[in-house]
Structure formats: structure tokens, C-alpha cells
Short mmCIF file of C-alpha atoms in Angstrom, two decimals:
data_model
loop_
_atom_site.label_atom_id
_atom_site.label_comp_id
_atom_site.label_asym_id
_atom_site.label_seq_id
_atom_site.Cartn_x
_atom_site.Cartn_y
_atom_site.Cartn_z
CA MET K 1 19.75 34.33 -19.68
CA ALA K 2 17.42 33.24 -16.87
CA ALA K 3 18.01 29.84 -15.37
CA ALA K 4 15.54 27.13 -16.31
CA VAL K 5 12.73 26.49 -13.85
CA LYS K 6 12.80 22.97 -12.46
CA ALA K 7 10.19 21.09 -10.43
CA ILE K 8 9.85 17.76 -8.66
CA GLY K 9 6.47 16.10 -9.28
CA MET K 10 4.95 13.44 -7.06
CA ILE K 11 3.56 10.82 -9.44
CA SER K 12 1.38 7.82 -8.63
CA GLY K 13 0.20 7.32 -12.20
CA GLY K 14 -3.41 8.00 -11.27
CA LEU K 15 -5.48 10.54 -13.15
CA ASP K 16 -4.86 13.49 -10.79
CA SER K 17 -1.09 13.17 -10.59
CA THR K 18 -0.87 12.59 -14.35
CA LEU K 19 -2.84 15.78 -15.00
CA ALA K 20 -0.72 17.77 -12.56
CA LEU K 21 2.39 16.55 -14.36
CA ALA K 22 0.95 17.57 -17.72
CA LEU K 23 -0.13 21.01 -16.48
CA VAL K 24 3.30 21.88 -15.09
CA LYS K 25 5.20 20.45 -18.04
CA ARG K 26 3.18 22.39 -20.60
CA GLN K 27 4.38 25.64 -18.96
CA GLY K 28 7.86 24.78 -20.22
CA ILE K 29 9.09 23.81 -16.77
CA GLU K 30 11.71 21.09 -16.48
CA VAL K 31 10.09 18.28 -14.51
CA LYS K 32 11.44 15.24 -12.73
CA ALA K 33 8.79 12.89 -11.35
CA VAL K 34 9.20 10.80 -8.20
CA ASN K 35 7.28 7.68 -7.26
CA PHE K 36 7.58 6.38 -3.70
CA TYR K 37 7.03 2.70 -2.91
CA THR K 38 5.98 2.23 0.71
CA GLY K 39 5.35 -1.50 0.52
CA PHE K 40 1.59 -1.02 0.77
CA CYS K 41 0.71 -0.12 -2.82
CA ILE K 42 -1.73 -2.82 -3.95
CA THR K 43 -0.85 -2.96 -7.64
CA GLU K 44 2.92 -2.72 -7.15
CA THR K 45 2.81 -5.45 -4.49
CA GLN K 46 0.83 -7.62 -6.91
CA ARG K 47 3.46 -6.97 -9.58
CA ARG K 48 6.25 -8.04 -7.23
CA LYS K 49 4.32 -11.16 -6.25
CA GLY K 50 3.92 -12.23 -9.87
CA GLY K 51 0.45 -10.89 -10.66
CA ARG K 52 -3.14 -10.74 -9.51
CA PRO K 53 -5.13 -13.83 -8.41
CA ASP K 54 -6.60 -14.00 -11.94
CA GLY K 55 -3.10 -14.26 -13.42
CA THR K 56 -2.93 -10.76 -14.93
CA ILE K 57 0.05 -8.56 -14.12
CA PRO K 58 -0.74 -4.90 -13.36
CA ARG K 59 1.48 -2.29 -14.93
CA ASN K 60 3.39 0.36 -13.03
CA GLU K 61 1.18 3.37 -13.71
CA ALA K 62 3.78 5.89 -12.57
CA LEU K 63 6.27 4.65 -15.14
CA ARG K 64 3.52 4.53 -17.75
CA ALA K 65 2.58 8.18 -17.07
CA GLY K 66 6.21 9.24 -17.22
CA ALA K 67 6.69 7.51 -20.55
CA ASP K 68 3.50 9.02 -22.01
CA LEU K 69 4.51 12.54 -20.96
CA GLU K 70 8.23 12.03 -21.65
CA VAL K 71 9.22 12.79 -18.07
CA GLU K 72 11.96 11.05 -16.10
CA VAL K 73 10.60 9.07 -13.14
CA GLU K 74 12.76 8.30 -10.11
CA TYR K 75 11.48 5.24 -8.24
CA VAL K 76 12.23 5.39 -4.51
CA ASP K 77 11.64 2.44 -2.15
CA VAL K 78 10.97 3.81 1.35
CA SER K 79 9.42 0.63 2.78
CA ASP K 80 12.14 0.25 5.42
CA ASP K 81 13.25 3.86 5.76
CA GLY K 82 11.48 4.79 8.97
CA TYR K 83 8.12 4.31 7.29
CA LEU K 84 7.21 1.17 9.21
CA ASP K 85 7.67 2.97 12.53
CA LEU K 86 5.50 5.81 11.28
CA ILE K 87 2.50 3.60 10.43
CA VAL K 88 2.52 2.01 13.89
CA ASN K 89 2.73 5.30 15.77
CA PRO K 90 1.23 8.03 13.56
CA ARG K 91 1.39 11.46 15.13
CA TYR K 92 -1.85 12.54 13.44
CA GLY K 93 -3.71 9.26 13.83
CA TYR K 94 -5.41 6.86 11.45
CA GLY K 95 -8.20 7.28 8.96
CA ALA K 96 -11.11 4.83 8.80
CA ASN K 97 -8.74 1.85 8.81
CA ALA K 98 -4.97 1.55 9.30
CA ASN K 99 -4.21 4.49 7.03
CA PRO K 100 -2.08 7.25 8.62
CA CYS K 101 -2.68 9.51 5.62
CA VAL K 102 -1.51 12.80 7.08
CA ASP K 103 1.70 11.34 8.53
CA CYS K 104 2.29 9.53 5.24
CA ARG K 105 2.00 12.75 3.26
CA VAL K 106 4.37 14.57 5.60
CA PHE K 107 6.86 11.71 5.31
CA MET K 108 6.75 11.69 1.51
CA MET K 109 6.91 15.47 1.19
CA ARG K 110 10.01 15.54 3.39
CA ARG K 111 11.67 13.05 1.09
CA ALA K 112 10.51 15.05 -1.92
CA ARG K 113 12.02 18.20 -0.38
CA GLU K 114 15.34 16.38 -0.03
CA ILE K 115 15.19 15.43 -3.71
CA MET K 116 14.24 19.01 -4.63
CA GLU K 117 17.28 20.32 -2.78
CA ARG K 118 19.55 17.68 -4.27
CA GLU K 119 18.36 18.44 -7.80
CA GLY K 120 18.42 22.22 -7.35
CA ALA K 121 14.72 22.39 -8.21
CA ASP K 122 12.45 25.34 -7.43
CA PHE K 123 9.41 23.56 -6.01
CA VAL K 124 7.53 20.30 -5.48
CA PHE K 125 4.06 19.64 -6.87
CA THR K 126 1.39 16.98 -6.36
CA GLY K 127 -1.93 15.92 -7.85
CA GLU K 128 -3.84 16.63 -4.64
CA VAL K 129 -7.29 18.17 -4.95
CA LEU K 130 -8.79 20.34 -2.22
CA GLY K 131 -11.60 18.49 -0.45
CA GLN K 132 -11.21 15.25 -2.38
CA ARG K 133 -10.22 13.16 0.64
CA PRO K 134 -11.84 13.85 4.02
CA LYS K 135 -8.72 13.57 6.17
CA SER K 136 -5.62 14.36 4.14
CA GLN K 137 -6.89 16.95 1.63
CA ARG K 138 -8.74 19.44 3.77
CA ARG K 139 -7.48 23.02 3.56
CA ASP K 140 -6.00 22.93 7.08
CA THR K 141 -4.35 19.54 6.43
CA LEU K 142 -2.79 20.73 3.19
CA ARG K 143 -1.24 23.63 5.10
CA LEU K 144 -0.05 21.30 7.87
CA VAL K 145 1.68 18.96 5.41
CA GLU K 146 3.37 21.90 3.71
CA ARG K 147 4.63 23.27 7.02
CA GLU K 148 5.70 19.98 8.62
CA SER K 149 7.57 18.85 5.51
CA GLY K 150 9.64 22.04 5.34
CA LEU K 151 8.08 23.00 2.00
CA THR K 152 6.30 26.19 3.04
CA GLY K 153 5.72 28.19 -0.13
CA ARG K 154 7.34 25.49 -2.26
CA LEU K 155 4.52 22.92 -2.48
CA LEU K 156 2.24 23.49 -5.45
CA ARG K 157 -1.09 21.72 -6.08
CA PRO K 158 -1.78 22.60 -9.75
CA LEU K 159 -5.32 21.19 -9.83
CA SER K 160 -6.50 23.38 -6.93
CA ALA K 161 -3.86 26.13 -6.97
CA ARG K 162 -6.25 29.02 -7.61
CA LEU K 163 -8.23 28.09 -4.49
CA LEU K 164 -5.07 28.18 -2.37
CA PRO K 165 -2.59 30.94 -1.47
CA PRO K 166 -0.01 31.65 -4.20
CA THR K 167 3.23 29.73 -3.78
CA ILE K 168 6.68 31.29 -4.10
CA PRO K 169 7.22 30.12 -7.71
CA GLU K 170 3.87 31.68 -8.64
CA GLN K 171 4.79 34.94 -6.91
CA GLU K 172 8.16 34.98 -8.68
CA GLY K 173 6.55 34.41 -12.07
CA LYS K 174 8.17 31.00 -12.54
CA VAL K 175 4.71 29.43 -12.69
CA ASP K 176 1.78 31.09 -14.47
CA ARG K 177 -1.02 30.93 -11.89
CA SER K 178 -3.65 31.78 -14.52
CA ARG K 179 -2.92 28.46 -16.27
CA LEU K 180 -3.50 26.46 -13.11
CA LEU K 181 -6.91 25.18 -11.98
CA ALA K 182 -9.48 25.63 -9.22
CA ILE K 183 -10.87 22.11 -8.78
CA SER K 184 -12.31 21.02 -5.46
CA GLY K 185 -14.44 18.19 -4.13
CA ARG K 186 -14.75 14.50 -4.86
CA SER K 187 -16.18 14.61 -8.37
CA ARG K 188 -13.69 13.67 -11.08
CA GLN K 189 -15.72 15.08 -13.96
CA ARG K 190 -13.47 18.14 -14.49
CA GLN K 191 -10.37 15.94 -14.42
CA ILE K 192 -11.86 13.62 -17.03
CA GLU K 193 -12.73 16.60 -19.23
CA LEU K 194 -9.20 17.98 -18.80
CA ALA K 195 -7.67 14.64 -19.74
CA ARG K 196 -9.60 14.75 -23.01
CA GLU K 197 -8.53 18.37 -23.60
CA LEU K 198 -4.88 17.43 -23.10
CA GLY K 199 -5.16 14.37 -25.32
CA LEU K 200 -4.56 11.94 -22.49
CA THR K 201 -6.34 8.65 -23.18
CA ASP K 202 -4.45 5.96 -21.29
CA TRP K 203 -4.97 6.36 -17.56
CA PRO K 204 -6.45 4.12 -14.85
CA GLN K 205 -10.01 4.68 -13.78
CA PRO K 206 -10.20 6.52 -10.43
CA ALA K 207 -10.69 3.84 -7.76
CA GLY K 208 -10.25 5.61 -4.43
CA GLY K 209 -6.62 4.83 -3.86
CA CYS K 210 -4.14 2.01 -4.14
CA CYS K 211 -3.09 1.43 -0.53
CA TYR K 212 -3.61 -1.74 1.48
CA LEU K 213 -3.76 0.34 4.66
CA THR K 214 -7.12 1.78 3.55
CA ASP K 215 -8.57 -1.72 3.13
CA GLU K 216 -10.73 -2.94 6.02
CA SER K 217 -9.72 -6.61 5.72
CA PHE K 218 -6.01 -5.82 5.48
CA SER K 219 -6.29 -3.43 8.43
CA ARG K 220 -7.77 -6.16 10.64
CA LYS K 221 -4.74 -8.32 9.89
CA PHE K 222 -2.41 -5.38 10.45
CA PHE K 223 -3.75 -4.59 13.91
CA ASP K 224 -3.96 -8.29 14.77
CA VAL K 225 -0.18 -8.59 14.29
CA LEU K 226 0.47 -5.59 16.51
CA ASP K 227 -1.94 -6.74 19.22
CA ALA K 228 -0.55 -10.29 19.24
CA ARG K 229 3.03 -9.09 19.61
CA GLU K 230 2.10 -6.70 22.38
CA ALA K 231 0.18 -9.45 24.22
CA ALA K 232 3.25 -11.69 23.95
CA GLY K 233 5.43 -9.01 25.53
CA GLN K 234 7.14 -8.13 22.25
CA GLU K 235 7.67 -4.72 20.72
CA ARG K 236 4.56 -3.39 19.02
CA ARG K 237 5.92 -2.99 15.52
CA ILE K 238 5.62 -4.15 11.92
CA ARG K 239 8.56 -5.85 10.22
CA LYS K 240 9.32 -5.69 6.53
CA GLU K 241 8.42 -9.35 5.95
CA ASP K 242 5.00 -8.64 7.46
CA ILE K 243 4.18 -6.41 4.49
CA VAL K 244 4.28 -9.42 2.16
CA LEU K 245 2.60 -11.87 4.50
CA LEU K 246 -0.25 -9.52 5.44
CA SER K 247 -1.29 -9.35 1.78
CA THR K 248 -0.89 -13.08 1.15
CA GLY K 249 -3.40 -15.85 1.80
CA ARG K 250 -6.22 -16.37 4.27
CA HIS K 251 -5.38 -15.59 7.90
CA PHE K 252 -6.85 -17.43 10.89
CA ARG K 253 -6.32 -16.65 14.57
CA LEU K 254 -6.32 -20.04 16.33
CA SER K 255 -5.47 -18.53 19.71
CA PRO K 256 -3.89 -15.31 21.02
CA ARG K 257 -0.45 -16.87 20.43
CA VAL K 258 -1.02 -18.88 17.22
CA LYS K 259 -1.90 -17.76 13.68
CA LEU K 260 -2.43 -19.79 10.51
CA LEU K 261 -1.82 -18.44 6.98
CA VAL K 262 -3.28 -20.46 4.08
CA GLY K 263 -2.36 -19.87 0.44
CA ARG K 264 -5.11 -19.26 -2.14
CA THR K 265 -3.15 -19.62 -5.40
CA GLU K 266 0.00 -21.27 -6.68
CA GLY K 267 1.74 -17.92 -6.49
CA GLU K 268 0.73 -17.44 -2.86
CA ASN K 269 1.81 -21.00 -2.06
CA ALA K 270 5.26 -20.19 -3.43
CA ILE K 271 5.45 -16.96 -1.41
CA LEU K 272 4.42 -18.65 1.83
CA GLY K 273 6.89 -21.44 1.19
CA SER K 274 9.69 -18.91 0.89
CA TYR K 275 8.84 -17.54 4.36
CA ALA K 276 8.78 -20.92 6.12
CA GLY K 277 11.96 -20.18 8.10
CA GLY K 278 11.07 -19.97 11.79
CA ARG K 279 7.53 -21.19 11.07
CA ALA K 280 5.81 -24.55 10.59
CA ARG K 281 4.94 -25.37 6.96
CA LEU K 282 1.83 -27.44 6.24
CA ALA K 283 0.61 -29.08 3.03
CA ALA K 284 -1.52 -32.10 2.19
CA ARG K 285 0.50 -35.13 1.10
CA ASP K 286 -0.16 -36.47 -2.43
CA LEU K 287 -3.04 -34.03 -3.00
CA ASN K 288 -3.19 -30.61 -4.64
CA GLY K 289 -3.97 -27.88 -2.18
CA PRO K 290 -2.63 -24.93 -0.26
CA VAL K 291 0.67 -24.35 1.45
CA ALA K 292 0.15 -22.94 4.92
CA LEU K 293 2.30 -21.47 7.66
CA VAL K 294 1.78 -21.56 11.39
CA GLU K 295 3.21 -18.78 13.54
CA GLY K 296 3.62 -19.23 17.28
CA GLU K 297 3.81 -22.28 19.50
CA PRO K 298 0.60 -24.28 19.04
CA THR K 299 -0.80 -26.88 21.39
CA TRP K 300 -1.53 -30.35 20.05
CA GLU K 301 -5.18 -29.38 19.57
CA GLU K 302 -4.15 -26.30 17.60
CA ARG K 303 -1.82 -28.36 15.41
CA VAL K 304 -4.71 -30.65 14.54
CA GLN K 305 -7.00 -27.69 13.94
CA ALA K 306 -4.48 -26.11 11.57
CA ALA K 307 -4.07 -29.37 9.66
CA ARG K 308 -7.83 -29.79 9.35
CA ILE K 309 -8.20 -26.27 7.92
CA VAL K 310 -5.43 -26.96 5.39
CA ALA K 311 -7.21 -30.17 4.38
CA ARG K 312 -10.49 -28.30 3.99
CA TYR K 313 -9.03 -25.98 1.32
CA GLY K 314 -7.41 -28.73 -0.76
CA LYS K 315 -8.58 -31.33 -3.28
CA GLY K 316 -9.19 -33.77 -0.45
CA LYS K 317 -11.80 -31.62 1.29
CA ASP K 318 -14.54 -34.24 0.68
CA LEU K 319 -12.44 -37.21 1.83
CA PRO K 320 -12.97 -38.73 5.28
CA VAL K 321 -9.26 -38.39 6.14
CA VAL K 322 -6.37 -36.39 4.63
CA ALA K 323 -2.67 -36.77 5.42
CA VAL K 324 -1.17 -33.35 6.14
CA GLU K 325 2.59 -32.93 6.43
CA TRP K 326 3.81 -30.67 9.23
CA ALA K 327 7.38 -29.56 8.47
CA GLU K 328 9.33 -27.66 11.12
CA ASP K 329 12.99 -27.35 12.07
CA GLY K 330 14.04 -29.89 9.44
CA GLU K 331 11.62 -32.56 10.63
CA VAL K 332 8.37 -33.73 9.02
CA GLU K 333 5.40 -35.16 10.89
CA VAL K 334 2.27 -36.52 9.19
CA LEU K 335 -1.12 -35.75 10.73
CA GLU K 336 -4.07 -37.86 9.60
CA VAL K 337 -7.06 -35.55 9.99
CA GLU K 338 -10.64 -35.06 8.93
CA PRO K 339 -11.04 -31.91 6.80
CA TRP K 340 -12.68 -29.06 8.70
CA ARG K 341 -16.47 -29.07 8.25
CA ASP K 342 -17.74 -26.34 10.59
CA GLU K 343 -17.89 -23.33 8.28
CA ALA K 344 -19.32 -21.01 10.93
CA ALA K 345 -16.49 -21.75 13.35
CA LEU K 346 -13.95 -21.41 10.54
CA GLU K 347 -15.26 -18.00 9.57
CA ALA K 348 -15.29 -16.92 13.22
CA SER K 349 -11.54 -17.61 13.48
CA ARG K 350 -10.74 -15.79 10.25
CA ILE K 351 -9.03 -12.43 10.70
#
């Protein structure tokens, strides 16, 4: 009796990866899905932080897809497993923002190969579509990722397979190539039709990705951290705590050596408060408003500026004077300041 065919599927929970999972599974292949958390997934970070700004809590779409298709999902956190070094020094460069998409795919496929070998599986598959993304899903890039990950001949893209060279499992008859697809380009119309054909009704609307590194605003903050550390003579790198802080609050660059982070919601205030160690913590006294952190060694003028910005975002923004508590190294100082009024200057300092 022939041994069962087994595959490792990369699952994000988006429409494409869900369809790829369904296509492989309906060929009678034993599938184990893998979801990697890099620290930069927007919805998963929101889940870990207690929800979106509007109070809703996003679901984990990878786990949802696995449950719908009755496939085991292994959740793998790689946010401190060499990944942070990769995003600072990507071999193949960045996309439009801080997104090292090609390096990221190589990194993930290497980890998927390790899981494939551990599980005794025959191949790895993804929901990638030829030509859908301009940098990471070109024909030459797909080949590069396959080669650099050590998955030559073992990396199947079911949605575009018939536009690509046959993989080893197809050549061996373990996968029926005729039941795979030939989708290309950025349109999702064929995927939506296929979802209906397969009876899939509960999937997130395609939204161009779920990665903070593709976001222009986040990327400015990301590069600002790197540039500030390099200017201060420190190693140009991202730390794990930066992942949380970069996606939390408003960020203001008061000077090359001083940054202010201001919470926007109660949840963000709680997060910033939990990272106060080694930083100054600011909050208006006896008034509702934001918690803020100051990084660096501010001058007296910068301390006052930070306090005024904190006052501007609180309930006392229309008062002539607000008392702002500056807590640092176990000591608390009260600064009596006028809330910041110059909106143009404030926006100019915002990262």
C-alpha cells in the first residue's frame, strides 16, 4: 500500500491561502498548515494589544481557515528568531516602504522546509499567485525563493501551478496537476468565483496584505528608530520591544536624540505604561488624557515641549495651564504648562 501523501501549507487565513489549502486537501492529501507570526502582522498585533481602536477584536484568520477546512494549524512565533536582523539588513532590499518581501519569503520558506522535513512531508505549498505582487511574486522571484529556501522542486503554488514548471510531487503523480489552476495577475475575480464553487463563504475581503512594514506611516517610524540609534553611535537594529511601541500611539521627534510617544486610547495608555522602564512617563494630573513616554535625554526646553504636547491631547487642552506629572527613576516632578497650540509645528515634529 502506497504511503499517504503529506504536505505543509503556508496559511495566512486570507482568500488565496485558504483556497490553496482547499485545493490541495480535496486531492486527498494529508495537510498540516503553518502560520508564522513575525511581530508585524497588523490584525494579530491588534489582538495581542486587546483590540482595534474602535474596541473590536479581530479574529485569527489562519485558525479560522484551519477550523473551516478541518486542517491542523501550527502557530509559529518567529519574531525574535533572526527575523529582526533580516528586516534591518535585507539581502534583496525593501519594497515601497520597509517591507523586505523577498527576504521574508525566503526566511519563511526555510522554516517551512524544516517543518516539512520534521513531519516527513512531501512538499510545501503557498497561496501565492504569479504576478499578483510586483516584487515578491514575479516569475523570477518565485524561482529565487524556491532555490534560496532549499525547496527546489518541493514548493507548490496551487493557484498558479499550471503556469509554472511542474514540481516533483506533480511529476511523481502525488499531486494531480490537471486539478490545479493557472491564475495570474492582481484581479481576485477568479479566486472569488472559486471560493463560491468550493462553498467557502467566510473569508476576509482581500485588502493588500496585513503587514505593518508595508505601511508608509509605520515605515517612517521604523527607519526613524534605526537612524536615531545610528546617529547616537548605537547598533543599527530593531529590538523586540520596538515592534510593540512602533505600532502604539502618536510619535514625535523632538530632536535627533529625543522622541515622544503619546497614547491614543486607554489600551495604548496601558501598553505605554508597561514600557515605562528606562523612559520618562508623562500624564496630566487630575485630568483624563494620554499616557506618554519620552525616550532619550531631553533638555529642559524639550521636557516642557513634551509636557505641553501631552496637555494638548488631554481633557485640559482648552485650559490656560495644565499640571503634567513627569515620572522617571522613581521620582515625580510636576510641570505647569500651557497646552500646545501651534498645530503646524506639532504636525511638523510628528514622525
